[in-house]
PDB file of C-alpha atoms in Angstrom:
ATOM      1  CA  UNK A   2       1.257  18.843  -7.913  1.00 61.00           C
ATOM      2  CA  UNK A   3       2.998  17.581  -4.796  1.00 73.00           C
ATOM      3  CA  UNK A   4       2.383  13.986  -3.807  1.00 89.00           C
ATOM      4  CA  UNK A   5       1.911  12.582  -0.343  1.00 93.00           C
ATOM      5  CA  UNK A   6       4.767  13.762   1.846  1.00 95.00           C
ATOM      6  CA  UNK A   7       5.977  12.116   5.019  1.00 97.00           C
ATOM      7  CA  UNK A   8       8.470  13.051   7.697  1.00 97.00           C
ATOM      8  CA  UNK A   9      10.867  12.123   9.056  1.00 97.00           C
ATOM      9  CA  UNK A  10      12.375   9.778   6.519  1.00 96.00           C
ATOM     10  CA  UNK A  11      14.210   7.840   9.197  1.00 96.00           C
ATOM     11  CA  UNK A  12      13.739   7.756  12.944  1.00 97.00           C
ATOM     12  CA  UNK A  13      15.634   5.805  15.590  1.00 98.00           C
ATOM     13  CA  UNK A  14      14.088   5.457  19.013  1.00 98.00           C
ATOM     14  CA  UNK A  15      14.760   3.495  22.163  1.00 98.00           C
ATOM     15  CA  UNK A  16      12.347   0.893  23.475  1.00 97.00           C
ATOM     16  CA  UNK A  17       9.729   2.532  25.693  1.00 98.00           C
ATOM     17  CA  UNK A  18       9.959   5.925  24.011  1.00 98.00           C
ATOM     18  CA  UNK A  19       7.315   7.573  21.842  1.00 98.00           C
ATOM     19  CA  UNK A  20       7.519   8.192  18.112  1.00 98.00           C
ATOM     20  CA  UNK A  21       5.593  10.735  16.078  1.00 98.00           C
ATOM     21  CA  UNK A  22       5.324  10.463  12.309  1.00 98.00           C
ATOM     22  CA  UNK A  23       3.791  13.101  10.065  1.00 98.00           C
ATOM     23  CA  UNK A  24       1.987  13.052   6.757  1.00 98.00           C
ATOM     24  CA  UNK A  25       0.653  15.653   4.347  1.00 97.00           C
ATOM     25  CA  UNK A  26      -1.852  14.345   1.802  1.00 94.00           C
ATOM     26  CA  UNK A  27      -2.178  15.381  -1.796  1.00 91.00           C
ATOM     27  CA  UNK A  28      -3.911  18.739  -2.055  1.00 90.00           C
ATOM     28  CA  UNK A  29      -7.668  18.235  -2.126  1.00 85.00           C
ATOM     29  CA  UNK A  30      -7.518  14.774  -0.582  1.00 88.00           C
ATOM     30  CA  UNK A  31      -9.457  14.530   2.645  1.00 88.00           C
ATOM     31  CA  UNK A  32      -8.797  10.903   3.641  1.00 90.00           C
ATOM     32  CA  UNK A  33      -5.502   9.730   5.096  1.00 94.00           C
ATOM     33  CA  UNK A  34      -4.499   6.127   5.700  1.00 94.00           C
ATOM     34  CA  UNK A  35      -1.629   4.693   7.681  1.00 96.00           C
ATOM     35  CA  UNK A  36      -0.124   1.306   6.932  1.00 95.00           C
ATOM     36  CA  UNK A  37       2.667  -0.587   8.627  1.00 96.00           C
ATOM     37  CA  UNK A  38       5.111  -2.642   6.586  1.00 93.00           C
ATOM     38  CA  UNK A  39       7.112  -4.767   8.951  1.00 91.00           C
ATOM     39  CA  UNK A  40       9.668  -7.286   7.752  1.00 84.00           C
ATOM     40  CA  UNK A  41       7.947 -10.540   6.921  1.00 77.00           C
ATOM     41  CA  UNK A  42       4.455  -9.265   7.720  1.00 77.00           C
ATOM     42  CA  UNK A  43       3.490  -7.460   4.565  1.00 83.00           C
ATOM     43  CA  UNK A  44       1.356  -4.342   4.525  1.00 90.00           C
ATOM     44  CA  UNK A  45      -0.999  -4.028   7.466  1.00 91.00           C
ATOM     45  CA  UNK A  46      -3.751  -1.413   7.669  1.00 91.00           C
ATOM     46  CA  UNK A  47      -3.348   0.762  10.742  1.00 95.00           C
ATOM     47  CA  UNK A  48      -5.690   3.753  10.703  1.00 94.00           C
ATOM     48  CA  UNK A  49      -8.030   5.728   8.477  1.00 92.00           C
ATOM     49  CA  UNK A  50      -8.854   9.395   9.019  1.00 93.00           C
ATOM     50  CA  UNK A  51     -11.391  11.377   7.088  1.00 89.00           C
ATOM     51  CA  UNK A  52     -12.540  14.935   7.698  1.00 89.00           C
ATOM     52  CA  UNK A  53     -10.674  15.033  10.989  1.00 92.00           C
ATOM     53  CA  UNK A  54     -12.265  11.888  12.413  1.00 93.00           C
ATOM     54  CA  UNK A  55     -10.876   8.402  12.942  1.00 93.00           C
ATOM     55  CA  UNK A  56     -13.097   6.211  10.756  1.00 90.00           C
ATOM     56  CA  UNK A  57     -11.489   2.825  11.131  1.00 89.00           C
ATOM     57  CA  UNK A  58      -8.489   1.135  12.679  1.00 91.00           C
ATOM     58  CA  UNK A  59      -6.732  -2.117  12.062  1.00 90.00           C
ATOM     59  CA  UNK A  60      -5.793  -4.802  14.535  1.00 91.00           C
ATOM     60  CA  UNK A  61      -3.224  -2.790  16.476  1.00 95.00           C
ATOM     61  CA  UNK A  62      -3.025  -1.984  20.194  1.00 96.00           C
ATOM     62  CA  UNK A  63      -4.219   1.399  21.530  1.00 96.00           C
ATOM     63  CA  UNK A  64      -0.641   2.654  21.866  1.00 97.00           C
ATOM     64  CA  UNK A  65      -0.902   3.267  18.128  1.00 98.00           C
ATOM     65  CA  UNK A  66      -2.916   6.431  17.724  1.00 96.00           C
ATOM     66  CA  UNK A  67      -3.099   9.499  15.613  1.00 96.00           C
ATOM     67  CA  UNK A  68      -5.069  12.475  14.518  1.00 96.00           C
ATOM     68  CA  UNK A  69      -5.968  14.507  11.482  1.00 97.00           C
ATOM     69  CA  UNK A  70      -5.709  18.266  11.471  1.00 96.00           C
ATOM     70  CA  UNK A  71      -8.060  20.810   9.836  1.00 95.00           C
ATOM     71  CA  UNK A  72      -5.706  21.047   6.846  1.00 94.00           C
ATOM     72  CA  UNK A  73      -6.048  17.218   6.472  1.00 94.00           C
ATOM     73  CA  UNK A  74      -2.451  16.500   7.432  1.00 96.00           C
ATOM     74  CA  UNK A  75      -2.050  13.700   9.925  1.00 97.00           C
ATOM     75  CA  UNK A  76       0.139  12.440  12.731  1.00 98.00           C
ATOM     76  CA  UNK A  77       0.749   8.874  13.794  1.00 98.00           C
ATOM     77  CA  UNK A  78       1.881   8.391  17.379  1.00 98.00           C
ATOM     78  CA  UNK A  79       3.331   5.184  18.714  1.00 98.00           C
ATOM     79  CA  UNK A  80       3.718   5.068  22.489  1.00 97.00           C
ATOM     80  CA  UNK A  81       5.745   2.682  24.631  1.00 98.00           C
ATOM     81  CA  UNK A  82       7.767   1.556  21.638  1.00 98.00           C
ATOM     82  CA  UNK A  83       8.607  -2.111  21.314  1.00 97.00           C
ATOM     83  CA  UNK A  84      11.301  -3.676  19.180  1.00 96.00           C
ATOM     84  CA  UNK A  85       8.694  -5.194  16.866  1.00 95.00           C
ATOM     85  CA  UNK A  86       7.392  -1.720  16.023  1.00 97.00           C
ATOM     86  CA  UNK A  87      10.434  -1.344  13.786  1.00 97.00           C
ATOM     87  CA  UNK A  88       8.955  -1.001  10.319  1.00 96.00           C
ATOM     88  CA  UNK A  89       8.265   1.235   7.368  1.00 94.00           C
ATOM     89  CA  UNK A  90       5.188   3.343   8.055  1.00 97.00           C
ATOM     90  CA  UNK A  91       3.373   4.389   4.934  1.00 95.00           C
ATOM     91  CA  UNK A  92       0.855   7.177   4.684  1.00 96.00           C
ATOM     92  CA  UNK A  93      -1.594   7.376   1.808  1.00 94.00           C
ATOM     93  CA  UNK A  94      -4.325   9.741   0.730  1.00 91.00           C
ATOM     94  CA  UNK A  95      -7.542   9.475  -1.209  1.00 82.00           C
ATOM     95  CA  UNK A  96     -10.334  11.710  -2.366  1.00 66.00           C
ATOM     96  CA  UNK A  97     -13.730  10.536  -1.158  1.00 58.00           C
ATOM     97  CA  UNK A  98     -15.903   8.682  -3.639  1.00 57.00           C
ATOM     98  CA  UNK A  99     -16.181   5.286  -5.243  1.00 54.00           C
ATOM     99  CA  UNK A 100     -13.362   3.874  -7.356  1.00 57.00           C
ATOM    100  CA  UNK A 101     -10.800   6.490  -6.422  1.00 67.00           C
ATOM    101  CA  UNK A 102      -7.155   5.638  -6.044  1.00 77.00           C
ATOM    102  CA  UNK A 103      -4.969   5.610  -2.984  1.00 83.00           C
ATOM    103  CA  UNK A 104      -1.580   7.290  -3.418  1.00 88.00           C
ATOM    104  CA  UNK A 105       1.264   6.524  -1.050  1.00 92.00           C
ATOM    105  CA  UNK A 106       4.091   8.589   0.335  1.00 93.00           C
ATOM    106  CA  UNK A 107       7.686   7.415   0.471  1.00 92.00           C
ATOM    107  CA  UNK A 108       7.296   6.229   4.027  1.00 94.00           C
ATOM    108  CA  UNK A 109       9.011   6.763   7.356  1.00 96.00           C
ATOM    109  CA  UNK A 110      11.467   4.145   8.571  1.00 95.00           C
ATOM    110  CA  UNK A 111      11.165   3.636  12.309  1.00 97.00           C
ATOM    111  CA  UNK A 112      13.889   1.661  14.045  1.00 97.00           C
ATOM    112  CA  UNK A 113      13.453   0.764  17.708  1.00 97.00           C
ATOM    113  CA  UNK A 114      16.611  -0.254  19.533  1.00 97.00           C
TER     114      UNK A 114
ATOM    115  CA  UNK B  11     -13.664 -10.952   4.466  1.00 81.00           C
ATOM    116  CA  UNK B  12     -12.005  -9.760   1.291  1.00 85.00           C
ATOM    117  CA  UNK B  13      -8.548 -11.140   0.551  1.00 90.00           C
ATOM    118  CA  UNK B  14      -5.796 -11.183  -2.079  1.00 94.00           C
ATOM    119  CA  UNK B  15      -3.434 -14.034  -2.892  1.00 95.00           C
ATOM    120  CA  UNK B  16      -0.294 -13.578  -4.960  1.00 94.00           C
ATOM    121  CA  UNK B  17       2.108 -16.108  -6.338  1.00 86.00           C
ATOM    122  CA  UNK B  18       5.064 -16.782  -4.122  1.00 82.00           C
ATOM    123  CA  UNK B  19       8.368 -15.251  -5.005  1.00 85.00           C
ATOM    124  CA  UNK B  20      11.041 -14.512  -5.633  1.00 93.00           C
ATOM    125  CA  UNK B  21      10.716 -14.546  -9.379  1.00 95.00           C
ATOM    126  CA  UNK B  22      14.034 -14.415 -11.200  1.00 97.00           C
ATOM    127  CA  UNK B  23      14.098 -13.649 -14.924  1.00 97.00           C
ATOM    128  CA  UNK B  24      16.625 -12.715 -17.549  1.00 97.00           C
ATOM    129  CA  UNK B  25      16.325  -9.348 -19.246  1.00 97.00           C
ATOM    130  CA  UNK B  26      13.744  -9.315 -22.078  1.00 96.00           C
ATOM    131  CA  UNK B  27      11.910 -12.348 -20.685  1.00 97.00           C
ATOM    132  CA  UNK B  28       8.111 -12.443 -20.380  1.00 97.00           C
ATOM    133  CA  UNK B  29       6.696 -11.775 -16.929  1.00 97.00           C
ATOM    134  CA  UNK B  30       3.536 -13.053 -15.310  1.00 97.00           C
ATOM    135  CA  UNK B  31       2.744 -12.529 -11.633  1.00 97.00           C
ATOM    136  CA  UNK B  32      -0.478 -14.226 -10.627  1.00 97.00           C
ATOM    137  CA  UNK B  33      -3.018 -12.556  -8.382  1.00 97.00           C
ATOM    138  CA  UNK B  34      -6.401 -13.871  -7.327  1.00 97.00           C
ATOM    139  CA  UNK B  35      -8.887 -12.282  -5.010  1.00 95.00           C
ATOM    140  CA  UNK B  36     -11.900 -13.034  -2.858  1.00 94.00           C
ATOM    141  CA  UNK B  37     -14.498 -10.330  -2.489  1.00 90.00           C
ATOM    142  CA  UNK B  38     -18.209 -10.177  -1.807  1.00 83.00           C
ATOM    143  CA  UNK B  39     -18.889  -7.223  -4.064  1.00 80.00           C
ATOM    144  CA  UNK B  40     -17.202  -5.448  -6.941  1.00 82.00           C
ATOM    145  CA  UNK B  41     -13.863  -4.129  -5.760  1.00 88.00           C
ATOM    146  CA  UNK B  42     -11.403  -2.046  -7.706  1.00 89.00           C
ATOM    147  CA  UNK B  43      -8.104  -3.833  -8.314  1.00 93.00           C
ATOM    148  CA  UNK B  44      -4.606  -2.400  -8.229  1.00 94.00           C
ATOM    149  CA  UNK B  45      -0.974  -3.258  -8.746  1.00 96.00           C
ATOM    150  CA  UNK B  46       1.561  -1.308  -6.738  1.00 95.00           C
ATOM    151  CA  UNK B  47       5.340  -1.505  -7.094  1.00 96.00           C
ATOM    152  CA  UNK B  48       7.939  -0.926  -4.401  1.00 93.00           C
ATOM    153  CA  UNK B  49      11.513  -0.306  -5.520  1.00 92.00           C
ATOM    154  CA  UNK B  50      14.290  -1.017  -2.996  1.00 87.00           C
ATOM    155  CA  UNK B  51      14.223   1.422  -0.094  1.00 82.00           C
ATOM    156  CA  UNK B  52      11.191   3.300  -1.380  1.00 85.00           C
ATOM    157  CA  UNK B  53       7.477   3.562  -0.731  1.00 86.00           C
ATOM    158  CA  UNK B  54       4.679   2.168  -2.873  1.00 90.00           C
ATOM    159  CA  UNK B  55       3.913   3.533  -6.314  1.00 91.00           C
ATOM    160  CA  UNK B  56       0.680   2.879  -8.149  1.00 91.00           C
ATOM    161  CA  UNK B  57       1.489   0.875 -11.277  1.00 95.00           C
ATOM    162  CA  UNK B  58      -1.975   0.326 -12.730  1.00 95.00           C
ATOM    163  CA  UNK B  59      -5.593  -0.168 -11.792  1.00 92.00           C
ATOM    164  CA  UNK B  60      -8.922  -1.497 -13.055  1.00 92.00           C
ATOM    165  CA  UNK B  61     -12.281  -0.598 -11.612  1.00 88.00           C
ATOM    166  CA  UNK B  62     -14.678  -3.054 -13.258  1.00 88.00           C
ATOM    167  CA  UNK B  63     -14.827  -6.445 -14.918  1.00 91.00           C
ATOM    168  CA  UNK B  64     -12.944  -6.785 -18.226  1.00 94.00           C
ATOM    169  CA  UNK B  65     -11.124  -3.483 -17.687  1.00 94.00           C
ATOM    170  CA  UNK B  66      -7.464  -3.604 -18.645  1.00 96.00           C
ATOM    171  CA  UNK B  67      -5.026  -1.459 -16.705  1.00 95.00           C
ATOM    172  CA  UNK B  68      -1.702  -0.645 -18.332  1.00 96.00           C
ATOM    173  CA  UNK B  69       1.380   1.421 -17.586  1.00 95.00           C
ATOM    174  CA  UNK B  70       5.100   1.294 -18.461  1.00 94.00           C
ATOM    175  CA  UNK B  71       4.580  -1.863 -20.530  1.00 96.00           C
ATOM    176  CA  UNK B  72       2.783  -3.677 -17.718  1.00 98.00           C
ATOM    177  CA  UNK B  73      -0.797  -4.885 -18.163  1.00 98.00           C
ATOM    178  CA  UNK B  74      -3.439  -6.577 -16.062  1.00 98.00           C
ATOM    179  CA  UNK B  75      -7.038  -7.484 -16.903  1.00 97.00           C
ATOM    180  CA  UNK B  76      -9.832  -7.627 -14.329  1.00 96.00           C
ATOM    181  CA  UNK B  77     -11.293 -11.134 -14.765  1.00 96.00           C
ATOM    182  CA  UNK B  78     -14.427 -11.512 -12.678  1.00 93.00           C
ATOM    183  CA  UNK B  79     -15.118 -15.071 -13.841  1.00 94.00           C
ATOM    184  CA  UNK B  80     -11.759 -16.283 -12.533  1.00 95.00           C
ATOM    185  CA  UNK B  81     -11.425 -13.589  -9.797  1.00 96.00           C
ATOM    186  CA  UNK B  82      -7.977 -12.797 -11.097  1.00 97.00           C
ATOM    187  CA  UNK B  83      -5.854  -9.766 -11.947  1.00 97.00           C
ATOM    188  CA  UNK B  84      -2.578 -11.190 -13.244  1.00 98.00           C
ATOM    189  CA  UNK B  85       0.257  -8.791 -14.014  1.00 98.00           C
ATOM    190  CA  UNK B  86       2.103  -9.232 -17.308  1.00 98.00           C
ATOM    191  CA  UNK B  87       4.939  -7.600 -19.188  1.00 98.00           C
ATOM    192  CA  UNK B  88       6.281  -8.714 -22.523  1.00 96.00           C
ATOM    193  CA  UNK B  89       9.938  -7.839 -21.997  1.00 96.00           C
ATOM    194  CA  UNK B  90      11.313  -7.076 -18.556  1.00 97.00           C
ATOM    195  CA  UNK B  91      14.296  -4.867 -17.828  1.00 97.00           C
ATOM    196  CA  UNK B  92      16.785  -4.867 -14.970  1.00 96.00           C
ATOM    197  CA  UNK B  93      15.123  -1.664 -13.760  1.00 96.00           C
ATOM    198  CA  UNK B  94      11.871  -3.589 -13.194  1.00 97.00           C
ATOM    199  CA  UNK B  95      13.462  -5.394 -10.253  1.00 97.00           C
ATOM    200  CA  UNK B  96      11.185  -4.590  -7.327  1.00 96.00           C
ATOM    201  CA  UNK B  97       8.440  -5.971  -5.119  1.00 94.00           C
ATOM    202  CA  UNK B  98       4.984  -6.029  -6.719  1.00 96.00           C
ATOM    203  CA  UNK B  99       1.812  -5.896  -4.661  1.00 95.00           C
ATOM    204  CA  UNK B 100      -1.661  -6.776  -5.853  1.00 96.00           C
ATOM    205  CA  UNK B 101      -4.429  -5.051  -3.931  1.00 94.00           C
ATOM    206  CA  UNK B 102      -8.158  -4.549  -3.874  1.00 91.00           C
ATOM    207  CA  UNK B 103     -10.292  -1.838  -2.419  1.00 86.00           C
ATOM    208  CA  UNK B 104     -12.685  -3.146   0.204  1.00 72.00           C
ATOM    209  CA  UNK B 105     -15.990  -3.785  -1.456  1.00 60.00           C
ATOM    210  CA  UNK B 106     -18.082  -3.882   1.716  1.00 57.00           C
ATOM    211  CA  UNK B 107     -17.981  -0.142   2.211  1.00 59.00           C
ATOM    212  CA  UNK B 108     -16.861   2.985   0.442  1.00 60.00           C
ATOM    213  CA  UNK B 109     -13.770   3.417   2.560  1.00 66.00           C
ATOM    214  CA  UNK B 110     -11.071   3.121  -0.057  1.00 66.00           C
ATOM    215  CA  UNK B 111      -9.162   0.866   2.335  1.00 80.00           C
ATOM    216  CA  UNK B 112      -6.855  -1.490   0.501  1.00 87.00           C
ATOM    217  CA  UNK B 113      -6.332  -5.180   1.114  1.00 89.00           C
ATOM    218  CA  UNK B 114      -2.878  -6.239  -0.073  1.00 92.00           C
ATOM    219  CA  UNK B 115      -1.402  -9.483  -1.214  1.00 93.00           C
ATOM    220  CA  UNK B 116       1.844 -10.565   0.370  1.00 92.00           C
ATOM    221  CA  UNK B 117       3.979  -9.140  -2.428  1.00 94.00           C
ATOM    222  CA  UNK B 118       6.097 -10.835  -5.081  1.00 95.00           C
ATOM    223  CA  UNK B 119       9.766 -10.001  -5.451  1.00 95.00           C
ATOM    224  CA  UNK B 120      10.983  -9.770  -9.027  1.00 97.00           C
ATOM    225  CA  UNK B 121      14.677  -9.909  -9.805  1.00 96.00           C
ATOM    226  CA  UNK B 122      15.757  -9.314 -13.394  1.00 97.00           C
ATOM    227  CA  UNK B 123      19.292 -10.296 -14.355  1.00 96.00           C
ATOM    228  CA  UNK B 124      21.174  -8.765 -17.282  1.00 94.00           C
TER     229      UNK B 124
END
């Protein structure tokens, strides 16, 4: 069974540009989470999608947005990139229900120059 | 709100030494507890989990016991290897709602020397 897959693995963008990151959850998983792991800041919760709807978002500005498609894959968009957006972006998926486990993808490295 | 506190790193050990990484949590309900491991340049991998008090999670020689009385979930391994060098994250699932959202500790870097 395939795990959570993310693309691209690495992405280099210029300040002010937009970045789009993609994630495919484990088959049968309907919830997708995005986390940011920036140097020195640990893992910060970004967004949660379930059944195509945004259910919750972390303390990030509106230029961080995303969506979930009918096949439960997800996109994370970051507009007006800033240097401090450079980070590893991790996607994770989960089946709905109590006590289930979140599984992470390998992540997408975003570098803003 | 819920929170997780891990011991500060880095932790440096010789091969075959005993490992303990402390993790304590604050939660209003009954969260599930997890340890994730991140090898250099990679994403997070689930190492082990426990979903209720007194549960012991174990995997690859690592163990952790869910201690409700001390709100702790310390990670242990009897004999570490160089290949265990990584960053270890303790996490809990938010207990206030059934969202599955994880709250992470700050991570503890483990370096094992031959």
